Coordinates of C-alpha atoms in Angstrom, one line a residue:
Chain A
X1 CA -138.7 81.5 104.1
X2 CA -142.1 80.2 105.1
X3 CA -144.0 81.2 102.1
X4 CA -147.4 79.8 101.6
X5 CA -147.0 78.9 97.9
X6 CA -150.8 78.8 97.3
X7 CA -150.9 82.5 97.8
X8 CA -147.6 83.3 96.1
X9 CA -148.0 85.5 92.9
X10 CA -145.7 86.6 90.2
X11 CA -146.2 90.3 89.1
X12 CA -144.8 91.1 85.7
X13 CA -144.7 94.9 85.0
X14 CA -142.1 97.0 83.4
X15 CA -143.4 100.4 84.7
X16 CA -141.6 100.7 88.1
X17 CA -144.2 103.0 89.6
X18 CA -147.1 100.7 88.8
X19 CA -145.2 97.6 89.8
X20 CA -144.3 99.0 93.3
X21 CA -147.9 100.2 93.8
X22 CA -149.5 96.9 92.9
X23 CA -146.9 94.9 94.9
X24 CA -147.6 96.9 98.0
X25 CA -151.4 96.7 97.7
X26 CA -151.3 92.9 97.1
X27 CA -148.9 92.3 100.0
X28 CA -151.2 94.4 102.2
X29 CA -154.2 92.0 101.5
X30 CA -152.1 89.0 102.2
X31 CA -150.3 87.8 99.1
X32 CA -146.6 87.1 98.7
X33 CA -145.0 88.3 95.5
X34 CA -142.1 87.9 93.1
X35 CA -141.7 90.6 90.5
X36 CA -140.4 90.6 86.9
X37 CA -139.8 93.6 84.6
X38 CA -139.6 92.0 81.2
X39 CA -141.0 89.0 79.4
X40 CA -138.0 86.7 79.6
X41 CA -137.5 87.3 83.3
X42 CA -141.2 86.5 83.7
X43 CA -140.8 83.1 82.0
X44 CA -137.6 82.3 84.0
X45 CA -139.3 83.1 87.3
X46 CA -142.4 81.1 86.4
X47 CA -140.1 78.1 85.9
X48 CA -138.0 78.8 89.0
X49 CA -140.6 79.9 91.5
X50 CA -143.7 78.1 90.2
X51 CA -146.1 80.8 91.5
X52 CA -149.8 80.1 92.1
X53 CA -150.8 82.8 89.7
X54 CA -149.2 85.3 87.3
X55 CA -150.3 88.9 86.8
X56 CA -148.9 89.7 83.4
X57 CA -148.6 93.2 81.9
X58 CA -148.8 93.0 78.1
X59 CA -146.5 95.9 77.1
X60 CA -143.2 94.4 78.0
X61 CA -139.6 94.8 76.8
X62 CA -137.7 91.8 75.3
X63 CA -140.8 89.6 75.0
X64 CA -144.4 91.0 75.1
X65 CA -147.1 89.6 77.2
X66 CA -148.8 87.6 74.4
X67 CA -145.5 85.8 73.7
X68 CA -145.0 85.0 77.3
X69 CA -148.5 83.6 77.7
X70 CA -148.1 81.5 74.6
X71 CA -144.7 80.1 75.6
X72 CA -146.0 79.3 79.0
X73 CA -148.9 77.4 77.6
X74 CA -146.5 75.2 75.5
X75 CA -144.2 74.5 78.5
X76 CA -145.6 71.5 80.4
X77 CA -143.9 72.6 83.7
X78 CA -145.7 75.8 83.9
X79 CA -148.7 75.5 81.6
X80 CA -151.2 75.1 84.4
X81 CA -150.2 78.3 86.2
X82 CA -153.2 80.7 85.6
X83 CA -152.4 84.0 84.1
X84 CA -154.3 87.3 84.4
X85 CA -153.4 89.8 81.7
X86 CA -153.0 93.4 82.7
X87 CA -153.1 96.0 80.0
X88 CA -153.9 99.6 79.4
X89 CA -155.4 98.6 76.0
X90 CA -159.1 98.7 76.6
X91 CA -160.4 97.4 73.3
X92 CA -162.6 94.3 73.1
X93 CA -160.1 92.9 70.6
X94 CA -157.4 93.1 73.3
X95 CA -159.5 91.1 75.7
X96 CA -160.1 88.4 73.1
X97 CA -156.4 88.3 72.2
X98 CA -155.6 87.8 75.9
X99 CA -158.0 84.9 76.2
X100 CA -156.8 83.4 72.9
X101 CA -153.2 83.5 73.9
X102 CA -153.9 81.4 77.0
X103 CA -154.6 84.0 79.7
X104 CA -157.4 82.9 82.1
X105 CA -158.6 86.4 82.8
X106 CA -158.0 90.0 81.9
X107 CA -157.9 93.4 83.8
X108 CA -157.8 96.8 82.3
X109 CA -155.7 99.7 83.7
X110 CA -156.4 101.7 85.7
X111 CA -156.8 98.6 87.8
X112 CA -160.0 98.2 89.8
X113 CA -158.2 96.6 92.8
X114 CA -161.2 94.9 94.6
X115 CA -162.2 93.4 91.3
X116 CA -158.7 92.2 90.6
X117 CA -158.6 90.5 94.0
X118 CA -161.9 88.8 93.3
X119 CA -160.4 87.5 89.9
X120 CA -157.3 86.3 91.7
X121 CA -159.3 84.4 94.3
X122 CA -161.6 82.9 91.7
X123 CA -158.6 81.4 89.9
X124 CA -156.8 80.3 93.1
X125 CA -159.7 78.5 94.5
X126 CA -160.8 76.9 91.2
Chain B
X1 CA -161.9 99.3 -2.7
X2 CA -159.8 101.1 -0.2
X3 CA -162.6 103.3 1.1
X4 CA -162.8 101.4 4.4
X5 CA -159.1 101.6 5.1
X6 CA -158.5 105.2 4.1
X7 CA -159.2 107.9 6.6
X8 CA -162.1 109.9 5.2
X9 CA -164.3 112.1 7.3
X10 CA -167.9 111.2 7.4
X11 CA -168.7 114.4 5.5
X12 CA -166.2 113.5 2.8
X13 CA -167.6 110.0 2.6
X14 CA -171.1 111.4 2.1
X15 CA -170.0 114.0 -0.4
X16 CA -168.0 111.4 -2.4
X17 CA -171.0 109.0 -2.2
X18 CA -173.4 111.8 -3.4
X19 CA -171.0 112.8 -6.2
X20 CA -170.7 109.3 -7.5
X21 CA -174.5 108.8 -7.5
X22 CA -175.0 112.1 -9.2
X23 CA -172.3 111.3 -11.9
X24 CA -174.0 108.0 -12.6
X25 CA -177.4 109.8 -12.8
X26 CA -176.0 112.4 -15.2
X27 CA -174.6 109.6 -17.4
X28 CA -177.9 107.9 -17.4
X29 CA -179.8 111.0 -18.3
X30 CA -177.4 111.9 -21.1
X31 CA -177.7 108.4 -22.7
X32 CA -181.4 108.6 -22.4
X33 CA -181.4 112.1 -24.1
X34 CA -179.2 110.8 -26.8
X35 CA -181.6 107.9 -27.4
X36 CA -184.6 110.3 -27.4
X37 CA -182.8 112.5 -29.9
X38 CA -182.0 109.6 -32.2
X39 CA -185.7 108.5 -32.0
X40 CA -186.9 112.0 -33.0
X41 CA -184.3 112.2 -35.7
X42 CA -185.6 108.9 -37.1
X43 CA -189.1 110.2 -36.9
X44 CA -188.2 113.3 -38.9
X45 CA -186.3 111.2 -41.4
X46 CA -189.3 108.9 -42.0
X47 CA -191.6 111.9 -42.3
X48 CA -189.3 113.6 -44.8
X49 CA -189.1 110.4 -46.8
X50 CA -192.9 110.0 -46.7
X51 CA -193.4 113.7 -47.8
X52 CA -190.8 113.3 -50.6
X53 CA -192.4 110.1 -51.7
X54 CA -195.8 111.8 -51.8
X55 CA -194.4 114.7 -53.7
X56 CA -192.8 112.4 -56.2
X57 CA -196.0 110.5 -56.6
X58 CA -198.0 113.7 -57.1
X59 CA -195.5 114.9 -59.6
X60 CA -195.7 111.7 -61.5
X61 CA -199.4 111.8 -61.6
X62 CA -199.4 115.5 -62.6
X63 CA -196.8 114.9 -65.3
X64 CA -198.7 111.9 -66.6
X65 CA -202.0 113.8 -66.6
X66 CA -200.5 116.9 -68.3
X67 CA -198.9 114.6 -70.9
X68 CA -202.2 112.9 -71.6
X69 CA -203.8 116.3 -72.0
X70 CA -201.2 117.5 -74.5
X71 CA -201.5 114.3 -76.4
X72 CA -205.3 114.6 -76.6
X73 CA -204.9 118.2 -77.7
X74 CA -202.3 117.4 -80.2
X75 CA -204.5 114.7 -81.7
X76 CA -207.5 117.0 -81.6
X77 CA -205.5 119.7 -83.4
X78 CA -204.5 117.3 -86.1
X79 CA -208.0 116.0 -86.7
X80 CA -210.3 119.0 -86.2
X81 CA -208.0 122.0 -86.3
X82 CA -210.2 123.6 -83.7
X83 CA -208.5 126.5 -81.8
X84 CA -208.0 126.4 -78.1
X85 CA -210.2 128.7 -75.9
X86 CA -208.6 131.2 -73.5
X87 CA -210.2 129.5 -70.5
X88 CA -208.8 126.2 -71.5
X89 CA -205.4 127.6 -72.0
X90 CA -205.4 129.3 -68.6
X91 CA -206.5 126.1 -66.9
X92 CA -203.6 124.3 -68.6
X93 CA -201.2 127.0 -67.6
X94 CA -202.4 126.8 -64.0
X95 CA -201.8 123.1 -64.0
X96 CA -198.3 123.6 -65.3
X97 CA -197.7 126.2 -62.6
X98 CA -198.9 123.7 -60.0
X99 CA -196.4 121.2 -61.4
X100 CA -193.7 123.8 -61.3
X101 CA -194.5 124.4 -57.6
X102 CA -194.4 120.8 -56.8
X103 CA -191.0 120.5 -58.6
X104 CA -189.8 123.4 -56.4
X105 CA -191.1 121.8 -53.2
X106 CA -189.3 118.6 -54.0
X107 CA -186.1 120.7 -54.1
X108 CA -186.7 122.0 -50.6
X109 CA -186.8 118.5 -49.2
X110 CA -183.5 117.2 -50.7
X111 CA -180.2 117.4 -48.9
X112 CA -176.7 117.6 -50.4
X113 CA -176.7 114.0 -51.3
X114 CA -179.7 114.3 -53.6
X115 CA -178.8 117.7 -55.0
X116 CA -177.2 116.5 -58.3
X117 CA -180.2 114.3 -59.0
X118 CA -182.6 117.0 -58.2
X119 CA -180.7 119.5 -60.3
X120 CA -180.9 117.2 -63.3
X121 CA -184.6 116.6 -62.6
X122 CA -185.2 120.3 -62.2
X123 CA -183.4 121.2 -65.5
X124 CA -185.2 118.4 -67.4
X125 CA -188.6 119.1 -65.8
X126 CA -188.3 122.9 -66.3
X127 CA -187.5 122.3 -70.0
X128 CA -190.5 119.9 -70.3
X129 CA -192.8 122.4 -68.7
X130 CA -191.4 125.2 -70.8
X131 CA -192.1 123.1 -73.9
X132 CA -195.6 122.3 -72.7
X133 CA -196.2 126.0 -72.0
X134 CA -194.9 126.9 -75.4
X135 CA -197.2 124.2 -76.8
X136 CA -200.2 125.8 -75.2
X137 CA -199.1 129.3 -76.1
X138 CA -198.6 128.5 -79.8
X139 CA -201.4 126.0 -80.0
X140 CA -203.7 128.2 -82.1
X141 CA -200.9 129.3 -84.4
X142 CA -199.5 125.9 -85.0
X143 CA -200.5 124.0 -87.9
X144 CA -198.1 121.2 -88.2
X145 CA -197.9 118.1 -86.1
X146 CA -194.1 118.6 -85.8
X147 CA -194.7 121.5 -83.4
X148 CA -196.4 119.2 -81.0
X149 CA -194.2 118.2 -78.1
X150 CA -192.0 115.2 -78.5
X151 CA -191.9 112.4 -75.9
X152 CA -188.2 112.6 -75.6
X153 CA -188.2 115.4 -73.0
X154 CA -191.0 113.8 -71.1
X155 CA -189.3 110.5 -71.0
X156 CA -186.1 112.2 -69.9
X157 CA -187.9 114.0 -67.1
X158 CA -189.7 110.8 -66.1
X159 CA -186.4 109.0 -65.9
X160 CA -184.8 111.7 -63.8
X161 CA -187.7 111.7 -61.5
X162 CA -187.4 107.9 -61.1
X163 CA -183.7 108.3 -60.4
X164 CA -184.3 110.9 -57.7
X165 CA -186.9 108.7 -56.2
X166 CA -184.6 105.7 -56.1
X167 CA -181.8 107.9 -54.6
X168 CA -184.1 109.2 -51.9
X169 CA -185.3 105.7 -51.1
X170 CA -181.7 104.4 -50.8
X171 CA -180.8 107.4 -48.6
X172 CA -183.8 106.8 -46.4
X173 CA -182.9 103.2 -46.0
X174 CA -179.3 104.0 -45.2
X175 CA -180.3 106.7 -42.7
X176 CA -182.9 104.6 -41.0
X177 CA -180.2 101.9 -40.6
X178 CA -177.8 104.4 -38.9
X179 CA -180.6 105.7 -36.7
X180 CA -181.7 102.2 -35.7
X181 CA -178.1 101.4 -34.8
X182 CA -177.9 104.5 -32.6
X183 CA -181.2 103.6 -30.9
X184 CA -180.0 100.1 -30.2
X185 CA -176.7 101.4 -28.9
X186 CA -178.4 104.0 -26.6
X187 CA -180.8 101.4 -25.4
X188 CA -178.0 99.1 -24.5
X189 CA -176.1 102.0 -22.9
X190 CA -179.2 102.9 -20.9
X191 CA -179.8 99.4 -19.7
X192 CA -176.1 98.8 -18.8
X193 CA -175.9 102.3 -17.2
X194 CA -179.0 101.6 -15.2
X195 CA -177.8 98.2 -14.0
X196 CA -174.3 99.7 -13.3
X197 CA -175.8 102.6 -11.4
X198 CA -177.9 100.2 -9.2
X199 CA -174.8 98.0 -8.6
X200 CA -172.4 100.9 -7.9
X201 CA -175.0 102.6 -5.7
X202 CA -175.5 99.4 -3.6
X203 CA -171.8 98.9 -3.4
X204 CA -171.3 102.5 -2.2
X205 CA -174.1 102.2 0.2
X206 CA -172.7 99.0 1.7
X207 CA -169.2 100.5 1.9
X208 CA -170.5 103.7 3.5
X209 CA -172.5 101.7 6.0
X210 CA -169.6 99.5 6.7
X211 CA -167.0 102.2 7.1
X212 CA -169.3 104.4 9.2
X213 CA -170.4 101.3 11.2
X214 CA -166.8 100.3 11.9
X215 CA -166.0 103.9 13.0
X216 CA -169.1 104.0 15.2
X217 CA -168.2 100.5 16.5
X218 CA -164.7 101.7 17.5
X219 CA -166.4 104.6 19.4
X220 CA -168.9 102.2 21.0
X221 CA -166.2 99.8 22.0
X222 CA -164.2 102.6 23.5
X223 CA -167.2 103.9 25.5
X224 CA -168.0 100.4 26.7
X225 CA -164.5 99.5 27.6
X226 CA -164.0 102.7 29.5
X227 CA -167.5 102.5 31.0
X228 CA -166.8 99.0 32.3
X229 CA -163.7 100.3 34.2
X230 CA -160.8 100.0 31.8
X231 CA -159.7 103.5 32.4
X232 CA -156.5 103.2 30.4
X233 CA -158.4 102.3 27.2
X234 CA -158.2 104.9 24.4
X235 CA -159.8 104.9 20.9
X236 CA -157.4 104.8 18.0
X237 CA -157.7 108.3 16.7
X238 CA -155.7 107.6 13.4
X239 CA -158.2 105.2 12.1
X240 CA -160.7 107.9 11.3
X241 CA -160.7 111.5 10.0
X242 CA -162.9 114.5 10.4
X243 CA -165.8 114.5 12.7
X244 CA -165.4 110.9 13.9
X245 CA -161.7 111.6 14.6
X246 CA -162.7 114.7 16.4
X247 CA -165.2 112.7 18.4
X248 CA -162.6 110.0 19.2
X249 CA -160.2 112.7 20.2
X250 CA -162.8 114.4 22.4
X251 CA -163.7 111.1 24.0
X252 CA -160.0 110.4 24.6
X253 CA -159.6 113.8 26.2
X254 CA -162.6 113.2 28.3
X255 CA -161.3 109.7 29.2
X256 CA -157.9 111.2 30.2
X257 CA -159.5 113.8 32.4
X258 CA -162.0 111.3 33.9
X259 CA -159.4 108.7 34.7
X260 CA -157.2 111.4 36.3
X261 CA -160.2 112.6 38.3
X262 CA -161.0 109.0 39.3
X263 CA -157.4 108.3 40.2
X264 CA -157.4 111.5 42.3
X265 CA -160.7 110.4 44.0
X266 CA -159.3 106.9 44.6
X267 CA -156.0 108.3 45.9
X268 CA -157.7 110.8 48.2
X269 CA -160.1 108.0 49.4
X270 CA -157.0 105.9 50.1
X271 CA -155.5 108.9 51.9
X272 CA -158.7 109.5 53.8
X273 CA -158.9 105.8 54.8
X274 CA -155.2 105.8 55.9
X275 CA -155.8 109.0 57.9
X276 CA -158.9 107.4 59.4
X277 CA -157.0 104.2 60.3
X278 CA -154.2 106.3 61.7
X279 CA -156.7 108.3 63.8
X280 CA -158.3 105.1 65.2
X281 CA -154.8 103.8 66.0
X282 CA -154.0 107.2 67.6
X283 CA -157.2 107.1 69.7
X284 CA -156.2 103.6 70.9
X285 CA -152.7 104.8 71.7
X286 CA -153.9 107.9 73.4
X287 CA -156.3 105.8 75.5
X288 CA -153.4 103.6 76.4
X289 CA -151.1 106.5 77.3
X290 CA -153.7 108.2 79.4
X291 CA -154.5 105.0 81.3
X292 CA -150.8 104.4 82.3
X293 CA -150.4 107.5 84.5
X294 CA -154.1 107.3 85.6
X295 CA -153.3 103.8 86.9
X296 CA -150.6 105.2 89.1
X297 CA -152.7 108.1 90.2
X298 CA -155.8 106.1 91.1
X299 CA -153.8 103.1 92.4
X300 CA -151.6 105.2 94.7
X301 CA -154.5 107.3 96.0
X302 CA -156.6 104.2 96.8
X303 CA -153.6 102.6 98.4
X304 CA -152.9 105.6 100.6
X305 CA -156.5 105.8 101.6
X306 CA -156.4 102.1 102.6
X307 CA -153.1 102.4 104.4
X308 CA -154.1 105.6 106.3
X309 CA -157.1 103.6 107.5
X310 CA -154.8 100.9 109.0
X311 CA -154.0 101.1 112.7
X312 CA -150.5 102.1 113.8
X313 CA -147.9 104.7 113.0
X314 CA -148.1 106.6 109.6
X315 CA -144.9 106.4 107.7
X316 CA -144.7 110.0 106.7
X317 CA -141.7 109.5 104.4
X318 CA -143.5 106.8 102.6
X319 CA -146.7 108.9 102.2
X320 CA -144.6 111.8 100.9
X321 CA -143.0 109.5 98.3
X322 CA -146.3 108.1 97.2
X323 CA -147.8 111.6 96.9
X324 CA -144.8 112.6 94.8
X325 CA -145.5 109.6 92.5
X326 CA -149.1 110.7 92.1
X327 CA -148.0 114.3 91.3
X328 CA -145.4 113.1 88.7
X329 CA -148.0 110.8 87.1
X330 CA -150.5 113.8 87.0
X331 CA -147.9 115.9 85.3
X332 CA -147.2 113.2 82.8
X333 CA -150.9 113.1 82.1
X334 CA -150.9 116.9 81.7
X335 CA -147.9 116.7 79.3
X336 CA -149.7 114.2 77.2
X337 CA -152.8 116.3 77.0
X338 CA -150.7 119.4 76.1
X339 CA -149.1 117.4 73.3
X340 CA -152.5 116.5 71.9
X341 CA -153.6 120.2 72.2
X342 CA -150.4 121.3 70.5
X343 CA -151.1 119.1 67.6
X344 CA -154.6 120.3 67.4
X345 CA -153.4 123.9 67.4
X346 CA -150.9 123.1 64.6
X347 CA -153.5 121.4 62.6
X348 CA -156.0 124.3 62.9
X349 CA -153.2 126.8 62.3
X350 CA -153.6 128.4 65.7
X351 CA -150.1 127.7 67.0
X352 CA -148.4 131.0 67.9
X353 CA -144.7 131.7 67.6
X354 CA -143.3 133.7 70.5
X355 CA -140.0 135.3 69.2
X356 CA -137.4 136.4 71.7
X357 CA -133.6 136.5 72.0
X358 CA -132.0 133.7 73.9
X359 CA -129.0 131.5 74.2
X360 CA -129.8 128.1 72.7
X361 CA -127.0 126.3 74.4
X362 CA -128.4 127.2 77.8
X363 CA -131.9 126.0 76.9
X364 CA -130.7 122.7 75.4
X365 CA -128.7 122.1 78.6
X366 CA -131.7 122.8 80.7
X367 CA -133.9 120.3 78.9
X368 CA -131.2 117.6 79.1
X369 CA -130.9 118.2 82.8
X370 CA -134.6 118.0 83.3
X371 CA -134.9 114.8 81.3
X372 CA -131.9 113.0 82.8
X373 CA -134.1 110.6 84.8
X374 CA -135.2 109.1 81.5
X375 CA -131.6 108.0 80.9
X376 CA -131.6 105.7 83.8
X377 CA -134.8 103.9 82.7
X378 CA -132.9 102.1 79.9
X379 CA -129.4 102.5 81.4
X380 CA -128.3 105.0 78.8
X381 CA -125.5 107.7 79.1
X382 CA -125.6 111.2 77.7
X383 CA -122.9 113.0 75.8
X384 CA -123.4 116.7 75.4
X385 CA -121.5 118.7 72.9
X386 CA -122.7 122.3 72.9
X387 CA -119.4 124.1 72.5
X388 CA -120.2 125.3 69.0
X389 CA -123.3 127.0 70.2
X390 CA -122.1 128.4 73.5
X391 CA -122.1 132.2 73.7
X392 CA -124.2 132.6 70.6
X393 CA -127.6 134.3 70.7
X394 CA -130.5 133.5 68.5
X395 CA -133.9 135.2 67.9
X396 CA -136.5 132.6 67.7
X397 CA -139.1 130.7 69.8
X398 CA -137.2 129.1 72.8
X399 CA -140.2 127.2 74.0
X400 CA -140.5 125.4 70.7
X401 CA -136.7 124.7 70.5
X402 CA -137.1 123.2 74.0
X403 CA -140.0 121.1 72.9
X404 CA -138.0 119.9 69.9
X405 CA -135.1 118.9 72.1
X406 CA -137.4 117.2 74.6
X407 CA -139.2 115.1 72.0
X408 CA -136.0 114.0 70.2
X409 CA -134.2 113.3 73.5
X410 CA -137.0 111.3 75.0
X411 CA -137.4 109.3 71.8
X412 CA -133.7 108.5 71.8
X413 CA -134.0 107.3 75.4
X414 CA -137.1 105.3 74.7
X415 CA -135.6 103.3 71.7
X416 CA -132.1 102.7 73.1
X417 CA -131.0 100.3 75.8
X418 CA -127.5 100.4 77.4
X419 CA -126.4 102.9 74.9
X420 CA -125.1 106.4 74.4
X421 CA -127.2 109.4 73.4
X422 CA -125.3 112.3 71.9
X423 CA -126.9 115.8 71.9
X424 CA -124.8 118.3 69.9
X425 CA -125.4 121.8 68.8
X426 CA -123.4 124.5 66.9
X427 CA -124.1 127.8 65.3
X428 CA -122.5 128.9 62.0
X429 CA -123.6 131.1 59.2
X430 CA -126.7 132.2 61.0
X431 CA -127.9 128.7 61.4
X432 CA -128.3 126.4 64.4
X433 CA -127.6 122.8 63.7
X434 CA -128.8 120.4 66.4
X435 CA -128.2 116.7 66.2
X436 CA -129.6 114.0 68.5
X437 CA -127.9 110.6 67.9
X438 CA -128.5 107.3 69.5
X439 CA -127.3 103.7 69.1
X440 CA -130.7 102.1 69.6
X441 CA -133.0 100.0 67.5
X442 CA -132.9 102.3 64.5
X443 CA -135.4 102.2 61.6
X444 CA -135.7 100.7 58.1
X445 CA -135.9 103.1 55.1
X446 CA -139.6 102.4 54.9
X447 CA -140.1 103.3 58.6
X448 CA -138.0 106.5 58.1
X449 CA -140.3 107.5 55.3
X450 CA -143.4 107.8 57.5
X451 CA -142.1 108.4 61.0
X452 CA -142.8 112.2 60.7
X453 CA -146.4 111.7 59.7
X454 CA -149.1 112.7 62.2
X455 CA -150.4 109.8 64.4
X456 CA -147.9 107.4 62.8
X457 CA -145.2 105.5 64.6
X458 CA -142.3 103.7 62.9
X459 CA -143.8 100.2 63.4
X460 CA -147.4 99.1 63.9
X461 CA -146.5 97.6 67.2
X462 CA -144.2 100.4 68.3
X463 CA -147.1 102.0 70.4
X464 CA -147.7 98.7 72.1
X465 CA -144.1 98.0 72.8
X466 CA -142.7 101.4 73.5
X467 CA -145.7 103.6 74.2
X468 CA -146.1 107.1 72.8
X469 CA -148.8 108.5 70.6
X470 CA -147.0 109.0 67.4
X471 CA -147.3 112.7 67.9
X472 CA -143.8 113.7 69.1
X473 CA -141.9 113.7 65.8
X474 CA -144.9 115.1 63.9
X475 CA -144.9 118.1 66.3
X476 CA -141.1 118.4 66.0
X477 CA -141.3 118.5 62.2
X478 CA -144.1 121.1 62.3
X479 CA -142.3 123.3 64.8
X480 CA -139.1 123.2 62.6
X481 CA -141.1 124.3 59.6
X482 CA -142.8 127.1 61.6
X483 CA -139.4 128.4 62.7
X484 CA -138.1 128.4 59.1
X485 CA -136.0 125.3 59.5
X486 CA -136.2 121.6 58.7
X487 CA -135.5 118.2 60.2
X488 CA -133.7 115.2 58.5
X489 CA -133.0 111.7 59.6
X490 CA -130.5 109.0 58.9
X491 CA -131.0 105.6 60.5
X492 CA -129.9 102.0 60.3
X493 CA -131.9 99.2 61.9
X494 CA -130.2 97.8 65.0
X495 CA -127.5 100.5 64.8
X496 CA -129.3 103.7 65.8
X497 CA -130.7 106.9 64.5
X498 CA -129.5 110.5 64.0
X499 CA -131.9 113.4 63.8
X500 CA -130.6 116.6 62.5
X501 CA -132.5 119.9 63.0
X502 CA -131.4 123.1 61.3
X503 CA -133.0 126.4 62.3
X504 CA -132.2 129.9 61.2
X505 CA -130.8 132.0 64.1
X506 CA -133.2 134.8 63.1
X507 CA -136.7 133.3 63.2
X508 CA -139.6 134.1 60.9
X509 CA -140.7 137.8 61.0
X510 CA -144.4 137.1 61.0
X511 CA -146.4 134.3 62.3
X512 CA -147.0 132.0 59.3
X513 CA -149.9 129.6 59.1
X514 CA -148.8 126.2 60.4
X515 CA -148.3 123.5 57.8

């Protein structure tokens, strides 16, 4: 597989509909993706695949997004992988919690797709 | 003095105080009167003694003068033998009468103690005066000296007079001694009584002030303690009697009512705060729940728009599937909005009951079929046991029964992974018993206690972790109540939950106000 790892993302989302939708849209604009449906799977795949960036839903089974972000920050193998939190919680406190737990950026559902792409590009080229 | 410890009413204290002062006052006045009486008595005694002394003196002078006269006349008679004129005799007789009167007056002054002396004086004096009278009467006829009065009777009378005088003098001295003693005594009593009255009055005033003060202080302390927030503080009612006890009791009554009212206000404030917090939580959850289907609707629509703009063949099957997803998400959104509206209707009492006859088993089966996609999400299996209800008809609201089953079933699916969900129903004794059992995460006793409350989910993070608005079970509980039944719950953490709904097969006749 000739994957360009600098454009390889990990999408963590438990809602199947939303996962498929986002996967297709990101693939369409040129990213390659791995997907995970719960928090533990997300951490495992981050360690295995070493994606360039993680899109992390917060409401996850097994381990929620905050826990995943914190564990990732304390693991030297994967602590540099930037994480963008995706959540349907739209309160200011949620944004602050996302940044506090180590996420580099934050996007609210429903996702503004062009804006999400800009955020991804900002982090990938930084 | 036990006045400060005994329970006396303020009125009783004042009465007692006044009575004590009055009694002392009466005693003082009485001793004063006694003293005054003794003084006037002594005055009368001195006056009597002075009058008596004067009379005795007059009588002595009179007797002496009359004696001198008779002696002169007797001498004259012997030497000149000159007869006595009528005028001279009358003058002498008048003088003797005056003496007689004086003698009588002296008798009016004497008491029993001088009576004997007086009687002797009177007898002797009367005899003397009679002799003198006879001397004057017979003067002209007399010729011999022997008929002239002898000094024997005069001396006797004189002696008796002196005896009476001495007796009177002794009596006056004795009497004045007694009276002086009485005056001294009453003076002492008056002084002692006066001092005692002042002392006792001051003592009573101090005790009255102290006892009243301590009563008032207890009241003041009570008001202060209560006023500064010690709502359980009560005044000791048994320390006082009468008005102050009444006041203490009234205050305690008021304190009781006030603290109850304050507790009620505090508890309703806490309730209101909790309700407010629950509503804020609810709004956040509703926002979250609305955003999840909206994300799919907007995302898929934008994606389709983008893809349809791409060159090349359109994958019709793919488009159809995507549109289906949009529709499902839209319906999810609608369901959520309906749930919120249902709750609003229940809360405002506008939820209608539509009674009709139906077969509950069929409706339950229909719901389970419709919701079977939920089972696969968490890899659960369904066990249906409707045998006990099959063939039975009930007269109730089938829509609400379906809603109850839907909510319980979807909850069971949501909180169970790789488990079994059992839906069972049976009808006996005009009652439908519906149980929905899962072997999911279960709930603690504390969570079970509030899981039916509006806007509340079992755990604070349940909404974040599992979604939902905290409305489902609240609506189920309200529906059960509206249909004349109830819902109960048994649950063990990490072992699963069992919800049991009992509904009468004949629903409520009228449409009651929702709880």
